Coordinates of C-alpha atoms in Angstrom, one line a residue:
M25 CA 0.0 0.0 0.0
S26 CA 1.4 3.4 -1.0
L27 CA 1.7 6.4 1.3
Q28 CA -1.2 8.1 -0.4
D29 CA -3.4 5.0 0.0
E30 CA -2.6 4.9 3.7
I31 CA -3.5 8.5 4.1
I32 CA -6.8 8.1 2.3
E33 CA -7.7 5.0 4.2
R34 CA -6.9 6.5 7.6
S35 CA -8.4 9.9 7.0
S36 CA -11.6 8.3 5.8
K37 CA -12.2 6.8 9.2
I38 CA -12.3 10.2 10.9
F39 CA -15.5 12.2 10.7
R40 CA -15.7 15.6 12.3
D41 CA -17.6 18.9 12.3
A42 CA -16.4 22.3 13.3
Y43 CA -18.5 25.0 14.9
Q44 CA -18.0 28.4 16.5
M45 CA -20.0 28.3 19.7
S46 CA -20.6 31.0 22.2
I47 CA -19.5 30.4 25.8
G48 CA -23.2 30.8 26.8
E49 CA -24.1 27.8 24.6
L50 CA -21.3 25.8 26.1
I51 CA -22.5 26.7 29.6
N52 CA -26.0 25.4 28.8
I53 CA -24.7 22.2 27.3
Y54 CA -22.6 21.5 30.4
R55 CA -25.4 22.5 32.8
D56 CA -27.8 20.1 30.9
G57 CA -25.4 17.2 31.4
E58 CA -24.6 16.9 27.7
M59 CA -20.9 17.3 28.1
D60 CA -18.4 15.2 30.2
I61 CA -15.3 17.2 31.0
H62 CA -13.9 14.6 33.4
P63 CA -13.4 16.6 36.7
E64 CA -10.9 13.8 37.8
F65 CA -8.5 15.4 35.3
Q66 CA -8.1 18.4 37.6
R67 CA -5.5 16.4 39.6
V68 CA -3.5 15.9 36.5
F69 CA -3.6 19.2 34.6
R70 CA -2.9 21.4 37.6
W71 CA -3.6 24.9 36.3
S72 CA -2.6 27.7 38.7
E73 CA -5.0 30.5 39.6
S74 CA -2.8 32.8 37.4
Q75 CA -3.2 30.6 34.4
K76 CA -7.0 30.5 34.9
T77 CA -7.1 34.3 35.2
R78 CA -5.1 34.7 32.0
L79 CA -7.7 32.6 30.2
I80 CA -10.6 34.8 31.4
E81 CA -8.5 37.8 30.4
S82 CA -7.9 36.5 26.9
I83 CA -11.7 35.9 26.5
M84 CA -12.5 39.4 27.7
L85 CA -9.9 41.0 25.5
N86 CA -11.1 39.0 22.5
I87 CA -7.7 37.2 22.2
P88 CA -8.3 33.9 20.3
I89 CA -7.9 30.7 22.4
P90 CA -7.2 27.2 21.0
S91 CA -10.0 25.1 19.7
I92 CA -11.9 22.6 21.9
F93 CA -12.0 19.0 20.7
V94 CA -14.9 16.8 21.8
S95 CA -15.9 13.2 20.9
Q96 CA -19.6 12.5 20.5
N97 CA -20.8 9.2 22.0
D98 CA -23.8 7.1 21.1
E99 CA -26.1 9.1 23.3
G100 CA -24.9 12.4 21.7
V101 CA -23.0 13.5 24.9
W102 CA -19.7 15.3 24.2
D103 CA -16.6 13.7 25.8
V104 CA -14.0 16.5 26.0
I105 CA -10.7 15.3 24.4
D106 CA -8.8 18.6 24.5
G107 CA -9.9 21.7 26.4
V108 CA -10.7 20.2 29.8
Q109 CA -8.9 22.8 31.7
R110 CA -10.1 25.7 29.6
L111 CA -13.7 24.6 29.9
S112 CA -13.5 23.8 33.6
T113 CA -12.0 27.2 34.3
I114 CA -14.8 28.9 32.4
F115 CA -17.4 26.9 34.3
Q116 CA -15.7 27.5 37.6
F117 CA -15.6 31.2 36.9
V118 CA -19.4 31.4 36.2
G119 CA -20.0 29.3 39.3
I120 CA -21.4 26.0 37.9
F121 CA -18.4 23.7 37.8
K122 CA -18.8 20.4 39.7
D123 CA -16.0 18.3 41.0
E124 CA -15.7 14.5 40.7
N125 CA -18.1 14.1 43.7
N126 CA -20.7 16.2 41.8
K127 CA -20.4 19.1 44.2
E128 CA -20.1 22.7 42.9
T129 CA -16.6 24.1 43.5
K130 CA -15.9 27.6 44.8
P131 CA -16.1 30.2 42.1
L132 CA -12.9 31.4 40.7
V133 CA -11.5 34.7 42.1
L134 CA -9.4 36.5 39.5
Q135 CA -6.0 38.0 40.0
K136 CA -4.7 41.2 38.6
T137 CA -2.9 41.1 35.3
D138 CA -0.6 43.5 33.4
Y139 CA -3.4 44.4 31.0
L140 CA -6.3 44.3 33.5
P141 CA -5.0 45.2 37.0
S142 CA -8.7 45.8 38.0
F143 CA -9.2 42.0 37.7
D144 CA -7.7 41.7 41.2
G145 CA -10.3 40.0 43.5
M146 CA -13.1 40.1 40.8
I147 CA -15.6 37.3 40.6
W148 CA -18.5 36.5 38.3
D149 CA -21.3 37.6 40.6
D150 CA -21.5 38.4 44.3
P151 CA -24.7 40.4 45.3
S152 CA -23.0 41.3 48.6
N153 CA -20.1 42.9 46.9
P154 CA -21.2 44.4 43.5
K155 CA -18.0 46.4 43.1
K156 CA -16.0 43.1 42.8
S157 CA -18.5 41.5 40.5
F158 CA -18.8 41.5 36.7
T159 CA -21.4 43.9 35.5
K160 CA -24.4 42.7 33.5
E161 CA -22.7 44.1 30.4
Q162 CA -19.4 42.3 31.1
Q163 CA -21.2 39.0 31.8
L164 CA -23.1 39.2 28.5
A165 CA -19.9 40.0 26.6
F166 CA -18.2 37.0 28.2
K167 CA -21.1 34.7 27.4
R168 CA -21.2 35.9 23.8
A169 CA -17.5 35.3 23.2
R170 CA -17.0 32.5 20.7
I171 CA -14.8 29.4 20.8
D172 CA -14.0 27.0 17.9
V173 CA -15.3 23.5 18.7
I174 CA -14.2 20.4 16.7
I175 CA -16.5 17.5 17.1
V176 CA -15.2 14.0 16.3
K177 CA -18.4 12.2 15.4
K178 CA -19.4 8.8 16.7
E179 CA -19.0 7.3 13.2
S180 CA -15.3 7.7 13.5
D181 CA -12.9 4.9 14.1
S182 CA -13.1 3.8 17.8
K183 CA -9.4 4.5 18.4
T184 CA -9.6 8.1 17.2
K185 CA -10.6 9.6 20.5
Y186 CA -7.6 8.1 22.3
E187 CA -5.1 8.9 19.5
L188 CA -6.3 12.5 19.5
F189 CA -6.1 12.8 23.3
Q190 CA -2.5 11.6 23.3
R191 CA -1.4 13.8 20.5
L192 CA -3.1 16.9 21.7
N193 CA -2.2 16.6 25.4
T194 CA 1.4 15.6 25.1
G195 CA 2.9 18.1 22.8
G196 CA 4.2 21.1 24.8
S197 CA 2.7 19.9 28.1
R198 CA 4.3 18.8 31.3
L199 CA 2.2 15.6 31.6
S200 CA 4.1 12.3 32.2
D201 CA 3.2 9.3 30.0
Q202 CA 1.3 7.8 32.9
E203 CA -0.7 11.0 33.6
V204 CA -1.9 10.9 30.0
R205 CA -2.6 7.2 30.4
N206 CA -4.6 7.9 33.5
C207 CA -6.8 10.2 31.5
L208 CA -7.2 7.6 28.9
M209 CA -8.3 5.1 31.5
I210 CA -10.8 7.6 33.0
M211 CA -12.2 8.2 29.5
T212 CA -12.5 4.5 28.8
D213 CA -13.7 3.1 32.2
R214 CA -13.6 5.3 35.3
N215 CA -14.2 2.3 37.5
F216 CA -11.1 0.6 36.2
Y217 CA -9.0 3.7 36.9
L218 CA -10.4 4.0 40.5
F219 CA -9.6 0.3 41.0
L220 CA -6.0 0.8 40.0
D221 CA -5.8 3.9 42.1
K222 CA -7.0 2.0 45.1
L223 CA -4.4 -0.8 44.5
S224 CA -1.7 1.9 44.4
K225 CA -2.6 2.7 48.0
N226 CA -2.1 -0.9 49.2
K227 CA 0.1 -0.8 52.3
Y228 CA 2.2 -3.8 51.4
F229 CA 2.8 -2.5 47.9
N230 CA 3.9 0.9 49.2
E231 CA 6.3 -0.6 51.7
C232 CA 8.0 -2.6 48.9
V233 CA 8.0 0.1 46.3
T234 CA 10.3 3.0 47.3
I235 CA 10.4 5.7 44.6
T236 CA 11.3 9.3 44.5
D237 CA 8.8 12.1 45.2
R238 CA 9.1 13.2 41.6
K239 CA 8.2 9.7 40.4
E240 CA 5.3 9.7 42.9
D241 CA 4.0 12.9 41.5
E242 CA 4.1 11.5 38.0
Q243 CA 1.9 8.6 39.0
F244 CA 4.7 6.1 38.5
K245 CA 3.1 3.6 41.0
L246 CA 0.1 3.3 38.7
E247 CA 2.4 2.7 35.8
L248 CA 4.1 -0.1 37.8
I249 CA 0.7 -1.7 38.5
L250 CA -0.2 -1.5 34.8
R251 CA 3.2 -3.1 33.9
L252 CA 2.4 -6.0 36.2
L253 CA -1.2 -6.5 35.0
I254 CA -0.3 -6.2 31.3
A255 CA 2.7 -8.6 31.8
V256 CA 0.5 -11.3 33.2
K257 CA -2.5 -10.8 30.9
M258 CA -1.1 -10.1 27.5
N259 CA 0.2 -12.5 24.9
L260 CA 3.9 -11.6 25.2
E261 CA 4.5 -12.7 21.6
D262 CA 2.5 -9.6 20.6
T263 CA 5.3 -7.4 22.0
S264 CA 6.8 -7.6 18.5
N265 CA 4.1 -5.3 17.3
Y266 CA 5.4 -2.4 19.3
N267 CA 8.4 -0.1 18.7
D268 CA 8.5 1.4 22.2
L269 CA 7.2 0.7 25.6
K270 CA 5.0 3.8 25.8
E271 CA 3.1 2.6 22.8
L272 CA 2.8 -0.9 24.3
M273 CA 1.6 0.4 27.6
D274 CA -1.0 2.8 26.0
R275 CA -2.5 0.3 23.7
E276 CA -2.4 -2.7 26.0
T277 CA -4.0 -0.6 28.8
I278 CA -7.0 0.0 26.6
K279 CA -7.1 -3.7 25.6
L280 CA -6.9 -4.7 29.3
I281 CA -9.8 -2.5 30.2
K282 CA -12.0 -3.8 27.4
T283 CA -11.3 -7.5 28.3
F284 CA -11.5 -7.0 32.1
Q285 CA -14.5 -8.9 33.5
A286 CA -16.5 -8.1 36.7
Q287 CA -15.0 -11.1 38.4
D288 CA -11.5 -10.0 37.6
Y289 CA -11.6 -7.2 40.1
E290 CA -11.7 -9.5 43.1
I291 CA -9.3 -11.9 41.6
V292 CA -6.7 -9.2 40.9
K293 CA -7.2 -7.5 44.2
D294 CA -6.6 -10.8 46.1
K295 CA -3.5 -11.9 44.1
F296 CA -2.1 -8.3 44.2
N297 CA -2.5 -8.2 48.0
R298 CA -1.0 -11.7 48.5
T299 CA 1.9 -10.9 46.2
F300 CA 3.0 -7.8 48.0
K301 CA 2.2 -9.1 51.5
L302 CA 4.6 -11.9 50.8
L303 CA 7.3 -9.7 49.4
N304 CA 6.9 -7.2 52.2
K305 CA 7.2 -9.9 54.8
L306 CA 10.4 -11.3 53.2
L307 CA 12.3 -8.2 52.1
G308 CA 10.2 -5.1 52.6
E309 CA 11.7 -2.0 51.0
D310 CA 14.6 -4.2 49.7
S311 CA 12.2 -6.3 47.5
F312 CA 13.4 -4.6 44.3
K313 CA 16.9 -3.4 45.2
K314 CA 20.0 -5.0 43.8
Y315 CA 21.4 -7.9 45.8
T316 CA 25.2 -8.1 45.6
N317 CA 28.0 -8.9 48.1
E318 CA 25.4 -10.4 50.4
K319 CA 23.4 -7.3 50.9
H320 CA 20.7 -5.2 49.2
K321 CA 21.7 -1.7 48.1
G322 CA 20.9 1.1 45.8
A323 CA 17.6 2.5 44.5
F324 CA 14.4 0.8 43.5
L325 CA 14.9 -1.1 40.2
V326 CA 12.1 -1.2 37.6
A327 CA 13.8 -4.2 36.0
A328 CA 13.7 -6.1 39.3
F329 CA 10.1 -5.2 39.8
Q330 CA 9.2 -6.4 36.3
G331 CA 10.7 -9.8 36.8
I332 CA 10.1 -10.5 40.4
A333 CA 6.7 -8.9 40.9
S334 CA 5.2 -10.5 37.7
G335 CA 6.8 -13.8 38.5
V336 CA 5.6 -14.0 42.1
Y337 CA 2.1 -12.7 41.1
F338 CA 1.8 -15.3 38.4
N339 CA 2.9 -18.1 40.7
I340 CA 1.5 -16.8 44.0
D341 CA -0.5 -20.0 44.7
Y342 CA 2.8 -21.9 44.8
V343 CA 5.4 -19.5 46.1
E344 CA 3.4 -18.4 49.2
H345 CA 3.8 -21.9 50.6
I346 CA 7.6 -21.9 50.2
D347 CA 9.7 -21.7 53.4
S348 CA 10.4 -18.0 54.1
D349 CA 14.2 -18.4 54.1
A350 CA 14.2 -20.5 50.9
M351 CA 11.9 -17.9 49.2
T352 CA 14.1 -15.0 50.3
D353 CA 17.2 -16.8 49.0
K354 CA 15.4 -17.5 45.7
I355 CA 14.5 -13.9 45.1
R356 CA 18.1 -12.9 45.8
K357 CA 19.4 -15.4 43.3
F358 CA 17.1 -13.8 40.6
Y359 CA 19.7 -11.1 40.1
D360 CA 22.4 -13.7 39.2
E361 CA 20.3 -15.1 36.4
E362 CA 22.0 -14.7 33.0
K363 CA 18.8 -13.6 31.4
Y364 CA 18.4 -10.8 34.0
I365 CA 22.0 -9.7 33.5
E366 CA 21.6 -9.7 29.7
S367 CA 18.3 -7.9 29.8
T368 CA 19.6 -5.1 32.1
K369 CA 22.7 -4.3 30.1
K370 CA 23.0 -0.8 28.7
G371 CA 21.5 -0.4 25.3
V372 CA 18.9 -3.1 25.5
R373 CA 15.6 -1.8 24.1
A374 CA 12.7 -1.4 26.5
V375 CA 10.1 -3.6 24.8
P376 CA 12.4 -6.7 24.6
R377 CA 13.5 -6.1 28.2
F378 CA 9.8 -6.0 29.3
K379 CA 9.1 -9.3 27.5
D380 CA 12.3 -11.1 28.6
L381 CA 12.1 -10.1 32.2
T382 CA 8.4 -11.1 32.4
L383 CA 9.1 -14.5 30.9
L384 CA 12.1 -15.0 33.2
G385 CA 10.0 -14.1 36.3
K386 CA 7.2 -16.5 35.3
E387 CA 9.6 -19.3 34.7
F388 CA 12.0 -18.6 37.6
F389 CA 9.2 -18.7 40.3
R390 CA 7.1 -21.5 38.8
N391 CA 6.3 -24.8 40.6
E392 CA 9.3 -27.0 40.0
D393 CA 7.3 -30.3 40.6

């Protein structure tokens, strides 16, 4: 297939409309429940009060702001792909934004700017303090301001929404790969995301996984849990379809969600808890630290987690009955395995390492009978 044929085939699977809509119209759509802007994303995008104020300033000064991208579902509801923070700021300013618990948040209080110093302390409407409230004229001007809205129609290829979200929300942003992946999970199945978030707070898991504050902020513990679940669920021969680990994680996360059954939640929760309860009992915070010269040392190793955690999880029914000293000794010998040493050498690509360490862990900890 030629390049032109590929372009024609893929572009024909994306159906979209473009409109200029007033802020007043968008307010009504949101108020009527016809738009989902995922309030959970507020923990990810982290706009400051100053950034929010600058958006309101741009609207009032008629400065163009980027288009909003939405995806239309089967019920006609708009799922916001790009523009969550812009829309939530607008809705917070006019006093109608609801958080993830469906409670209205406090209205936005503006800060002074270089162009509009009188913005300082202003809000949309406060009957008790009219001098610090927008006038009727200013409110009408704000609601009549227009924003370009791109609608990806429901007839489009099912993967389009996720592809667009990744491409629009990674370029020029400070989101980590896992923060974007969290948003994809919420857009696909909020309950699955909440389940993983709860697993990330498991006390045994947290005592075994010692990572930096920066990694913690970037939601790396959720990535580790996904690495584990994907490793034990996916056909590892399919790793050859991926060029990099980010692509594998993104696509396999969506596959995992779509194949996850109701009974899987309890099964995974039980095996996850047993896995890290065992590891914490044996080695605690040394569970994934290099063992050399008869002691554990150094920082948390992702490679060790990949092999040991997936191996123990996969074989938990067997390994939890092994004598504690024998099991501890077995874990420590994992670092001497030739496959582990080869997989962790500098220059080894991430996808083959993911596959090889997972296979090694499953085999290394399996029942030898």
